[in-house]
Short mmCIF file of C-alpha atoms in Angstrom, two decimals:
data_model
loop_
_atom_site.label_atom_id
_atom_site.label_comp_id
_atom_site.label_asym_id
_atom_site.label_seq_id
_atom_site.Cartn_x
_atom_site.Cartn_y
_atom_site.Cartn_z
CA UNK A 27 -12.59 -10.22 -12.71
CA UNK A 28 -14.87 -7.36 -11.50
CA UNK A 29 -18.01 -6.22 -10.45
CA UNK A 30 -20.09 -3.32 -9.45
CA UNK A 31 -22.82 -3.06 -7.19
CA UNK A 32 -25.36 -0.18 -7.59
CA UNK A 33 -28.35 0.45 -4.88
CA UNK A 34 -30.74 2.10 -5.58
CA UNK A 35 -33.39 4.17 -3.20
CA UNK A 36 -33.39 7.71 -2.09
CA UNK A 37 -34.03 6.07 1.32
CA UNK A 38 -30.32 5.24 1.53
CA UNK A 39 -28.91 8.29 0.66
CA UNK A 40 -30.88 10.48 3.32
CA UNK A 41 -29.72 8.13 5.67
CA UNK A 42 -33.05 6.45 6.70
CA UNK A 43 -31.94 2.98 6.24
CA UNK A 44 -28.28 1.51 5.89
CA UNK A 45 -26.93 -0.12 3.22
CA UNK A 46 -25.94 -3.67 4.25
CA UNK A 47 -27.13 -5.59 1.20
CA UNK A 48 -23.89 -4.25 -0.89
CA UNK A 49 -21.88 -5.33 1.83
CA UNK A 50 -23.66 -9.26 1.48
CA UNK A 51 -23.23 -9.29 -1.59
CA UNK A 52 -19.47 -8.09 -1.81
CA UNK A 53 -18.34 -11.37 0.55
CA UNK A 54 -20.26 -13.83 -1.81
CA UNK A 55 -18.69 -12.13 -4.48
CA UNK A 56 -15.47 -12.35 -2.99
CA UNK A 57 -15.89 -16.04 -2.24
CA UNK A 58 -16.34 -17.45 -5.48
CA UNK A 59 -12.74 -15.78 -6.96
CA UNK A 60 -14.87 -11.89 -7.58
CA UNK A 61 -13.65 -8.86 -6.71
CA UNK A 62 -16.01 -5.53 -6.12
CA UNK A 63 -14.28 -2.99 -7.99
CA UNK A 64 -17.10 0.09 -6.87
CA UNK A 65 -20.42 -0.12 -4.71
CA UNK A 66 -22.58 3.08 -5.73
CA UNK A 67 -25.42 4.48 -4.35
CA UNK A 68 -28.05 5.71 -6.29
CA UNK A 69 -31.17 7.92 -6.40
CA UNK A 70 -34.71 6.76 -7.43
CA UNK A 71 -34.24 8.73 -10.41
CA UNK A 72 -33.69 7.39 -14.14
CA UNK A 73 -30.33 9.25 -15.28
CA UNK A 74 -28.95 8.96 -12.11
CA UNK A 75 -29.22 5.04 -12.40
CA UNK A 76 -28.78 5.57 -15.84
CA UNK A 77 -25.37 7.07 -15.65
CA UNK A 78 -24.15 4.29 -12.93
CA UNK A 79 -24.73 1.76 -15.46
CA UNK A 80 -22.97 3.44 -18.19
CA UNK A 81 -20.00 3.94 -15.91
CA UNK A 82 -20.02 0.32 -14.58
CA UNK A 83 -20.63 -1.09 -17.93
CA UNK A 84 -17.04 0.58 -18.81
CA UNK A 85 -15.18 -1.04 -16.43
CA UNK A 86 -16.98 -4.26 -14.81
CA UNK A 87 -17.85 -7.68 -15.98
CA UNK A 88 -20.65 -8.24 -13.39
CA UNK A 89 -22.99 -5.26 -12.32
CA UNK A 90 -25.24 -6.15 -9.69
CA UNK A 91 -28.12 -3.85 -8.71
CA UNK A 92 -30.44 -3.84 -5.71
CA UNK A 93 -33.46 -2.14 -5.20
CA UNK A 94 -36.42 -0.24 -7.26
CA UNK A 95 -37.90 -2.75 -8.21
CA UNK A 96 -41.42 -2.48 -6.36
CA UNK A 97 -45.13 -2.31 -7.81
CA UNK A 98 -45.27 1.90 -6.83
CA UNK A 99 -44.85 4.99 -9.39
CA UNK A 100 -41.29 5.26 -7.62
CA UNK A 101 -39.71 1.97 -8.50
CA UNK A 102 -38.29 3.15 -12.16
CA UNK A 103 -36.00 0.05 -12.42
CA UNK A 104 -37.21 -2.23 -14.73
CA UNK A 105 -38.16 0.68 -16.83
CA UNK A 106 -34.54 1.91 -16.71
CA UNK A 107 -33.35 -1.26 -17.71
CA UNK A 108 -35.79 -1.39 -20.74
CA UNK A 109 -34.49 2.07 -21.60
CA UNK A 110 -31.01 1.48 -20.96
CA UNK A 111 -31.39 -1.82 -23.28
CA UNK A 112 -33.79 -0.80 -25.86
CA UNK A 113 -36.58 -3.37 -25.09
CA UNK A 114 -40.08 -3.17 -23.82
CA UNK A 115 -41.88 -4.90 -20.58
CA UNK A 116 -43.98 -7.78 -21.40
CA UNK A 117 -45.98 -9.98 -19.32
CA UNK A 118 -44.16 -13.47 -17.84
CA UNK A 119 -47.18 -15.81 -16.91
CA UNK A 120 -44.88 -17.36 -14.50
CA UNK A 121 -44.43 -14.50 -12.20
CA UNK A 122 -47.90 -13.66 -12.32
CA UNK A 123 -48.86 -17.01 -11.20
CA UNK A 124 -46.35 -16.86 -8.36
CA UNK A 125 -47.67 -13.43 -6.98
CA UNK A 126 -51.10 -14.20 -7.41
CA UNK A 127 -50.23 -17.57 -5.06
CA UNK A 128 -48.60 -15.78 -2.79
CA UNK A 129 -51.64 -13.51 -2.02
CA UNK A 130 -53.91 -16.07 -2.08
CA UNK A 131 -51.61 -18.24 0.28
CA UNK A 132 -50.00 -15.14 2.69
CA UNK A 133 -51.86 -12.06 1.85
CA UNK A 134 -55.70 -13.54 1.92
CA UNK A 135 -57.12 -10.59 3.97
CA UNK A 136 -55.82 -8.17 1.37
CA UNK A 137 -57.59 -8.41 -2.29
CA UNK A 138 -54.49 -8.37 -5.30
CA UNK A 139 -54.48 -5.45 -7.08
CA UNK A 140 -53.13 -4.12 -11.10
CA UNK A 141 -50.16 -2.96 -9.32
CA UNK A 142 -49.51 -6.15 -7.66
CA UNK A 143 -50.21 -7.91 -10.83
CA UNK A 144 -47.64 -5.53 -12.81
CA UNK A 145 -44.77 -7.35 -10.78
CA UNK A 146 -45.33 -9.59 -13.64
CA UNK A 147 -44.00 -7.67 -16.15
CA UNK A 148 -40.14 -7.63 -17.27
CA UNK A 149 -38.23 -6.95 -19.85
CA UNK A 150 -38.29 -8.96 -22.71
CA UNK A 151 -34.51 -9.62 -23.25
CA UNK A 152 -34.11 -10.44 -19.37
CA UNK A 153 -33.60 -14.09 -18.21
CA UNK A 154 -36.47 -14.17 -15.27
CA UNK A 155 -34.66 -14.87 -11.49
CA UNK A 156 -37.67 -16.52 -9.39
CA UNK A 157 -38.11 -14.77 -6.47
CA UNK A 158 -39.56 -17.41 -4.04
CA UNK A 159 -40.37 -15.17 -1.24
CA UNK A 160 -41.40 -12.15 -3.31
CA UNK A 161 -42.70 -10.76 -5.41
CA UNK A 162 -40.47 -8.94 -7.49
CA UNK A 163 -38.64 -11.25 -9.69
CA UNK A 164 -34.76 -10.90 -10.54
CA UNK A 165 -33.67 -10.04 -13.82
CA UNK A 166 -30.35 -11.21 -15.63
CA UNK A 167 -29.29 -9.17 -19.12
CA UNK A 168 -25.91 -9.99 -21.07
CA UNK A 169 -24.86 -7.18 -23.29
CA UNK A 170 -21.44 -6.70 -24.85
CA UNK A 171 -19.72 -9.12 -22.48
CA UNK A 172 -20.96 -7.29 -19.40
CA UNK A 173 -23.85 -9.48 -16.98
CA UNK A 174 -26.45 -7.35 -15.58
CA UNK A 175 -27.85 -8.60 -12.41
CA UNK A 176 -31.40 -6.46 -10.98
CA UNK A 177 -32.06 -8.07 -7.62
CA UNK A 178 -35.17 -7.01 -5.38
CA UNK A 179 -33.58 -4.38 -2.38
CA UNK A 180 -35.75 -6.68 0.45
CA UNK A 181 -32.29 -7.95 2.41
CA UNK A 182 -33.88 -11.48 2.50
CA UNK A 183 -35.31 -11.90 -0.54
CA UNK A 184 -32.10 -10.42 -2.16
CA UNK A 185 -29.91 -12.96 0.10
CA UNK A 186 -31.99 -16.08 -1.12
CA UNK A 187 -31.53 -15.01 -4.94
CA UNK A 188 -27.60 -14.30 -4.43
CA UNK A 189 -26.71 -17.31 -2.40
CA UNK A 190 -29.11 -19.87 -4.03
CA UNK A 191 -29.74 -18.30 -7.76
CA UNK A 192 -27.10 -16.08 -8.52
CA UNK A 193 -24.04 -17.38 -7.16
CA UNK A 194 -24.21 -20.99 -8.73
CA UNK A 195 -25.27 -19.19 -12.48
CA UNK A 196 -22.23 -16.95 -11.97
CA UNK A 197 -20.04 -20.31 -11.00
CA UNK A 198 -20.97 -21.99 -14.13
CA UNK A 199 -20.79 -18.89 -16.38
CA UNK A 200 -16.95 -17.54 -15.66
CA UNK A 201 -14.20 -19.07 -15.26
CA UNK A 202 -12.65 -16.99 -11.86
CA UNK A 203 -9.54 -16.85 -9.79
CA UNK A 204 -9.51 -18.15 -6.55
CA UNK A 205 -9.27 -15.11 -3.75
CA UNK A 206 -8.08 -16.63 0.08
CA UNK A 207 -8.55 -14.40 2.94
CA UNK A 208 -6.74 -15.11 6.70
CA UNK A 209 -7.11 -12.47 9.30
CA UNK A 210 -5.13 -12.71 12.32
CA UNK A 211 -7.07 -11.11 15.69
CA UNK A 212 -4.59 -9.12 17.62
CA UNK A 213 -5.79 -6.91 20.59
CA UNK A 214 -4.08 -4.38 23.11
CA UNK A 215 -1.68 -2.76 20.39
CA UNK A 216 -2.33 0.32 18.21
CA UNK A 217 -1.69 -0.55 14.17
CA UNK A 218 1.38 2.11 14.21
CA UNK A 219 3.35 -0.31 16.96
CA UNK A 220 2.70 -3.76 15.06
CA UNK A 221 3.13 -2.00 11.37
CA UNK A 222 7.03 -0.95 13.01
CA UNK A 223 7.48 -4.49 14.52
CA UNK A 224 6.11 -6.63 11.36
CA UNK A 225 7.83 -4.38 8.59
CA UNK A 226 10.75 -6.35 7.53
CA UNK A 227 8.31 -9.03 7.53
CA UNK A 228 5.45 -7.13 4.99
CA UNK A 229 8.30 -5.91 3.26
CA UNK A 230 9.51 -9.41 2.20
CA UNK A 231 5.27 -11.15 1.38
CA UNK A 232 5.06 -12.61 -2.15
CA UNK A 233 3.95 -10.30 -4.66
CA UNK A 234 0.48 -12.35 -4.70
CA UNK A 235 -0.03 -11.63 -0.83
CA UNK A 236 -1.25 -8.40 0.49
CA UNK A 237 -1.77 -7.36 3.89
CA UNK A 238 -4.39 -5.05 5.58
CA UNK A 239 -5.03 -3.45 8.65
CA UNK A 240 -7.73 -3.15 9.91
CA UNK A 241 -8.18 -1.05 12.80
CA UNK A 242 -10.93 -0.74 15.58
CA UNK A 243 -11.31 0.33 18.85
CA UNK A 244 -9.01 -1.91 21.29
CA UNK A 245 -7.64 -3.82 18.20
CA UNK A 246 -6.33 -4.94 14.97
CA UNK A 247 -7.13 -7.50 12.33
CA UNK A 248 -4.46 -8.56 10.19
CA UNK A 249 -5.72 -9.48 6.98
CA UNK A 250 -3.65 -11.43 4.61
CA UNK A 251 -5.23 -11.83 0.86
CA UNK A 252 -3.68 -14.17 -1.91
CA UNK A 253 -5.47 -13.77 -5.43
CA UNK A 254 -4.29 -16.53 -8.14
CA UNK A 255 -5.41 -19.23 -9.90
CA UNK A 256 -3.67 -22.08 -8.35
CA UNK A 257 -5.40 -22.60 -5.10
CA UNK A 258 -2.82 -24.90 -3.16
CA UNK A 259 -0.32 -22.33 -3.99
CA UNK A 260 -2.05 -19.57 -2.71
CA UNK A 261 -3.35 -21.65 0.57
CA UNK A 262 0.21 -22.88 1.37
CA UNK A 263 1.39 -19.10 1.05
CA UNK A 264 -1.21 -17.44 3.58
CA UNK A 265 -0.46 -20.51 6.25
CA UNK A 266 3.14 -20.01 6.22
CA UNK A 267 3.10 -16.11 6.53
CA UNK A 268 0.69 -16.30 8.76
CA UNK A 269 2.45 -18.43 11.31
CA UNK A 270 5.98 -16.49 10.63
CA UNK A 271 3.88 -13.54 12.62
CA UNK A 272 3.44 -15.44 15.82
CA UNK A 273 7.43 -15.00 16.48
CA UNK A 274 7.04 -11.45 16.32
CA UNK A 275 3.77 -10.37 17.90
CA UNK A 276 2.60 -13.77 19.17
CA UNK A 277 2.03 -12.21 22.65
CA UNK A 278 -1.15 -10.41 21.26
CA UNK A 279 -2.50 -12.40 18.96
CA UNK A 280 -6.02 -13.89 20.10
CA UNK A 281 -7.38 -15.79 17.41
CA UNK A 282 -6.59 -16.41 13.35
CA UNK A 283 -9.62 -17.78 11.92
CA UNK A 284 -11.24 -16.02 8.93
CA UNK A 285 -14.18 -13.60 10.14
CA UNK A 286 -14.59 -14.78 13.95
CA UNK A 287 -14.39 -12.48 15.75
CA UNK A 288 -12.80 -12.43 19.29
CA UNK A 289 -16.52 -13.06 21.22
CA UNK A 290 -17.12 -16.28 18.59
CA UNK A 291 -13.98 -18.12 19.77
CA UNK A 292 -15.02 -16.89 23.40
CA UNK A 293 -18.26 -18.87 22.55
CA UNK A 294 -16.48 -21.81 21.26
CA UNK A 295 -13.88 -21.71 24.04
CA UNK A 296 -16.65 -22.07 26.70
CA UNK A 297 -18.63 -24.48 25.26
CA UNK A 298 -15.84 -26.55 24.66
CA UNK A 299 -15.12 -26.91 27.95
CA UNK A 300 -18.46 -26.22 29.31
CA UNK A 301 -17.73 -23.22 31.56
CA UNK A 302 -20.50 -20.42 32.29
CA UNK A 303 -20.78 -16.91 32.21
CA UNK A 304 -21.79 -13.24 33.51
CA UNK A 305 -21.38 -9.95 33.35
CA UNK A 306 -22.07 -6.99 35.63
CA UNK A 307 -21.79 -4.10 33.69
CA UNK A 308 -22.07 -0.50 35.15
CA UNK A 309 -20.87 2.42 32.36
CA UNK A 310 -21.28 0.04 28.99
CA UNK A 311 -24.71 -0.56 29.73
CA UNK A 312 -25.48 -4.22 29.04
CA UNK A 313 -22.79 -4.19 25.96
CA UNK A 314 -20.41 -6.77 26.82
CA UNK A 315 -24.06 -8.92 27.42
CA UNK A 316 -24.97 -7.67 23.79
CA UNK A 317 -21.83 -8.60 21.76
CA UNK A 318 -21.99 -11.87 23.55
CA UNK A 319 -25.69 -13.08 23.21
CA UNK A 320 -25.19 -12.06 19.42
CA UNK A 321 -24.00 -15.60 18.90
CA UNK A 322 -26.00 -18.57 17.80
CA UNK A 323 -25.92 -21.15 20.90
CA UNK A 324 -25.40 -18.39 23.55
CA UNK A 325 -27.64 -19.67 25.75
CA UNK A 326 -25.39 -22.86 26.54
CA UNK A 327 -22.90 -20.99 28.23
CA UNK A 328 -24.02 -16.88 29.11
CA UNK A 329 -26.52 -17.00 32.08
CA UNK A 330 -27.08 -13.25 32.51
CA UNK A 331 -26.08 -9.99 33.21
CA UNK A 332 -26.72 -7.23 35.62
CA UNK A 333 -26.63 -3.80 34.43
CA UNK A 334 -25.77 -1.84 37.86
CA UNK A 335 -25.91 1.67 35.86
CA UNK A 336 -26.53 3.18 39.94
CA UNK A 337 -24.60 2.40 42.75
CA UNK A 338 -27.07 1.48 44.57
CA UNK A 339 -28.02 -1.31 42.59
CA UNK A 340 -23.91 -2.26 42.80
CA UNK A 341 -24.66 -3.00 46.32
CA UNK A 342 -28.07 -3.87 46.79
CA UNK A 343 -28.32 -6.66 43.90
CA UNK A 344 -24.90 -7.23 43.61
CA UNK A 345 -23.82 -7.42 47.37
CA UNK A 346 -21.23 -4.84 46.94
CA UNK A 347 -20.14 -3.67 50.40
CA UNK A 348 -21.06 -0.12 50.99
CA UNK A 349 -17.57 0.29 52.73
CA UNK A 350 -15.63 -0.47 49.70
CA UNK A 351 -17.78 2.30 47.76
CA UNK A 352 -16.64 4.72 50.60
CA UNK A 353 -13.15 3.95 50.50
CA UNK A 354 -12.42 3.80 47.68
CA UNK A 355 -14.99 5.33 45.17
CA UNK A 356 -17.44 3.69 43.00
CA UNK A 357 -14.88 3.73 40.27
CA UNK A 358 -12.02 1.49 41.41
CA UNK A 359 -10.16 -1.85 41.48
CA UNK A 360 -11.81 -2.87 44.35
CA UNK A 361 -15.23 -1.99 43.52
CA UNK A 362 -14.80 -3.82 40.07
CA UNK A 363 -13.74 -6.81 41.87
CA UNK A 364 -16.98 -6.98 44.57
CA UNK A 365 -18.80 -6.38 41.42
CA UNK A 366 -17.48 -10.04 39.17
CA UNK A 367 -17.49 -11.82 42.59
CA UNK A 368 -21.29 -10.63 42.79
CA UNK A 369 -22.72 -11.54 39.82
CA UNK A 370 -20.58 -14.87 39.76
CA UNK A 371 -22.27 -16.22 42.89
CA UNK A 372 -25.60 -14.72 41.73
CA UNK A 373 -25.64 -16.54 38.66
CA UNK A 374 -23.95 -19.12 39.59
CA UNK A 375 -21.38 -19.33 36.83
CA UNK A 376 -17.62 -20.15 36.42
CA UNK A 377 -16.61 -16.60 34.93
CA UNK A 378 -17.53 -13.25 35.52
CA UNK A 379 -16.71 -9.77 33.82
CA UNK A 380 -17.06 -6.34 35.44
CA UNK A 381 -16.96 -3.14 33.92
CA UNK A 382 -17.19 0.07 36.31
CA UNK A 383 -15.74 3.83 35.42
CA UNK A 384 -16.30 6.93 33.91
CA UNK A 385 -17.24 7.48 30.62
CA UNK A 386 -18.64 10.80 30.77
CA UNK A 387 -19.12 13.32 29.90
CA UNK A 388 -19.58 14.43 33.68
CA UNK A 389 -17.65 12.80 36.36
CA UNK A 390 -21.24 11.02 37.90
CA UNK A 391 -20.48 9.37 41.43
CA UNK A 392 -17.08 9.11 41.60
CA UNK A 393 -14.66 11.75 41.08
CA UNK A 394 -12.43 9.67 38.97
CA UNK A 395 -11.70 11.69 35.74
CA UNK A 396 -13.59 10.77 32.43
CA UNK A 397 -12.41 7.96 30.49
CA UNK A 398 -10.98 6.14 33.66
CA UNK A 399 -12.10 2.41 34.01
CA UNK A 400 -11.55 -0.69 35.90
CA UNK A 401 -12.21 -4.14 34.27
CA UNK A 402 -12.89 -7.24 36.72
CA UNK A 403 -12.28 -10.76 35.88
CA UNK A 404 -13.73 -13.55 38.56
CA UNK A 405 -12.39 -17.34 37.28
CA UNK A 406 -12.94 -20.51 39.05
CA UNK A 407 -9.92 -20.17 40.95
CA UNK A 408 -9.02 -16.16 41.39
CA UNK A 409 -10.55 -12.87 41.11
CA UNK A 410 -8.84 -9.59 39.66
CA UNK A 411 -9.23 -6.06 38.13
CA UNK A 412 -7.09 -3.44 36.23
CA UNK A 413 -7.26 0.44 35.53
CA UNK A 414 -7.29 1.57 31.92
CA UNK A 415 -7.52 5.12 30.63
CA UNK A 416 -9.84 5.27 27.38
CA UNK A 417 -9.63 8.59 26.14
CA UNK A 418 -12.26 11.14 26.70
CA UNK A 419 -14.91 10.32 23.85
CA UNK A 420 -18.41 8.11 25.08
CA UNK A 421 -18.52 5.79 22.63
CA UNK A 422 -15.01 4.76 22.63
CA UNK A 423 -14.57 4.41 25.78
CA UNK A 424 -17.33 2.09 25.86
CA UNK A 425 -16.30 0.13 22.52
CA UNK A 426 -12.30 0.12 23.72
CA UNK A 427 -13.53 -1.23 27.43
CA UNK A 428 -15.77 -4.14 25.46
CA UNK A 429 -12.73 -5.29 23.75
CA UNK A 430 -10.28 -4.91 26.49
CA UNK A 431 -12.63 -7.06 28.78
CA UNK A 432 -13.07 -9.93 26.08
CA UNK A 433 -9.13 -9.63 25.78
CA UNK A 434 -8.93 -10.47 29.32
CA UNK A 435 -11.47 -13.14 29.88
CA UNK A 436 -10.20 -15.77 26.78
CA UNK A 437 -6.81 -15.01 27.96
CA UNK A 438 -8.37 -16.12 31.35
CA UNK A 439 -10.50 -18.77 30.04
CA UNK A 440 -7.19 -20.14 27.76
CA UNK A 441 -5.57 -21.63 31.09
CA UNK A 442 -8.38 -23.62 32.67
#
């Protein structure tokens, strides 16, 4: 079973705002046994959405589309759809009553307009998808065994109608296969090595298993996928290839749960065994602090972090002696080192990461060359640092240092 998604809005396509409702919907899809077979991106413009119904209506059972759907001259959706379907908009007293609650509830100081009011109108052969936080309603059309789904493009109000609205109707409606994802988390190997090591293992996965790699800076997920209908067969399947991989690449494999990624199961690691943490972070600039503090809950284990951008700040706020910068450069195991023991005693917490090097694209206070960097680690019990070489490009250097320096700190946190 397919589906489509379509978006529509000329803001998407100039680049003003990015597209992460097709990407929502696409996992929910995926989760109830339905795979996306085309996302498409379309213009405000009727034959442009036009002709990306027409083309999904050829090949998909389930075309969802997002967006175009406000009160202004430029939301042409629900005319589309009338055209598209030979119908007409009529008034639904429903909808009207909702928006004119919601002004009178949320929207006092502002006086309800025609144009607000026309949010009530909808095609007459569409089955009406409250909204309850907006208000453009969603439409549903069935037409020569394809569903139609119009959804409003406002992420939350789109989210609400999917997971609470559209999801359960599209439960009861088809019968689906079941689609099981596992991804294994493997770090500090490029997907070349571990394709030439697993091989004989991909080579010999049930016809109903495929694998994926996916590839980032620093890592590589591993993503096994079993489509079917039996579901214990399928389950039974991903477990056991799964666990044939830890013989063979075991040694940098850092976590296997579905979607966590590796600075969730640091978060679950330390609050399982209620251990703290810092950061002092010179050339990522607060990163490490950012992925990190992007979890729910982590305030029960990250205390802080000290961007020391300047050397100066190194040793004035983190107590980094001056000698050690004058030895040995700003950029250097030592340095990193003074720099995790620093912000572990300011903060008072149990681990610490350091990041200090040069990520260019001018060599800055230390004459190390660009994309050299030195990751410290301060534990409970020992303190250390090591050199990478990141390549010469800003922003990997700074994404590939991130990853190496959650690498080091579960594999650090793993033996306490």
């Amino acid at each position: 079973m397919f589906a489509d998604i379509i978006t529509i809005g000329d803001e998407i396509l100039i680049g003003q705002i990015i597209d992460t409702n097709s990407a929502f919907i696409a996992k929910e899809l995926n989760k109830i046994g339905i795979s996306v077979y085309q996302i498409t991106s379309v213009q405000d413009d009727r034959e442009h959405i036009l002709q990306a119904l027409v083309e999904s209506k050829a090949h998909a059972d389930i075309v969802i589309v997002t967006g175009g759907l406000g009160p202004t001259k430029d939301d042409i959706t629900k005319h589309t759809f009338c055209e598209f379907f030979n119908d007409e908009l009529v008034e639904d007293k429903k909808v009207l009553a909702h928006v004119e609650n919601l002004f009178a509830k949320y929207i006092s100081n502002t006086p309800i307009s025609d144009l607000n009011r026309k949010q009530a109108w909808v095609p007459s052969k569409a089955k009406v998808l409250h909204n309850e936080n907006g208000t453009a309603p969603g439409m549903w059309f069935y037409e020569d065994g394809t569903t139609f789904i119009s959804l409003p493009g406002v992420p939350f109000e789109m989210k609400h109608l999917i997971r609470e609205v559209v999801v359960p109707e599209l439960v009861r409606f088809y019968d689906r296969p079941h689609i099981i994802h596992k991804t294994i988390h493997t770090y500090g190997m490029g997907e070349s090595a571990i394709a030439q090591i697993i091989e004989e293992w991909e080579n010999n996965l049930p016809n109903f298993v495929k694998l994926a790699y996916l590839p980032s800076l620093g890592k590589v997920r591993l993503r096994l996928t079993a489509k079917g209908t039996d579901y214990s067969i399928l389950s039974s399947a991903i477990e056991l290839e799964s666990q044939k991989l830890f013989p063979l690449i075991g040694d940098i494999i850092l976590g296997s749960e579905e979607d966590e990624e590796l600075e969730e199961t640091i978060s679950k690691l330390l609050i399982e065994k209620g251990l703290t943490l810092s950061t002092a972070e010179s050339f990522t600039g607060g990163t490490i602090a950012s992925h990190l503090t992007a979890i729910p809950g982590a305030s029960a284990y990250f205390k802080g972090s000290v961007v020391s951008y300047a050397t100066e700040t190194k040793v004035n706020v983190l107590g980094v002696p001056q000698a050690l910068v004058d030895t040995y450069s700003v950029v250097s195991e030592q340095v990193a080192m003074a720099m995790a023991q620093g912000v572990k005693k300011l903060l008072d917490t149990d681990f610490a990461i350091a990041t200090t090097g040069n990520a260019g694209p001018t060599k800055g206070d230390s004459d190390a060359n660009v994309g050299i960097v030195y990751i410290g680690i301060a534990s409970p019990t020992h303190v250390f640092a090591l050199k990478f070489t990141m390549g010469s490009q800003r922003e990997r250097i700074v994404q590939k240092s991130v990853n190496k320096a959650l690498e080091l700190l579960q594999k650090e946190i793993i033996k306490m």
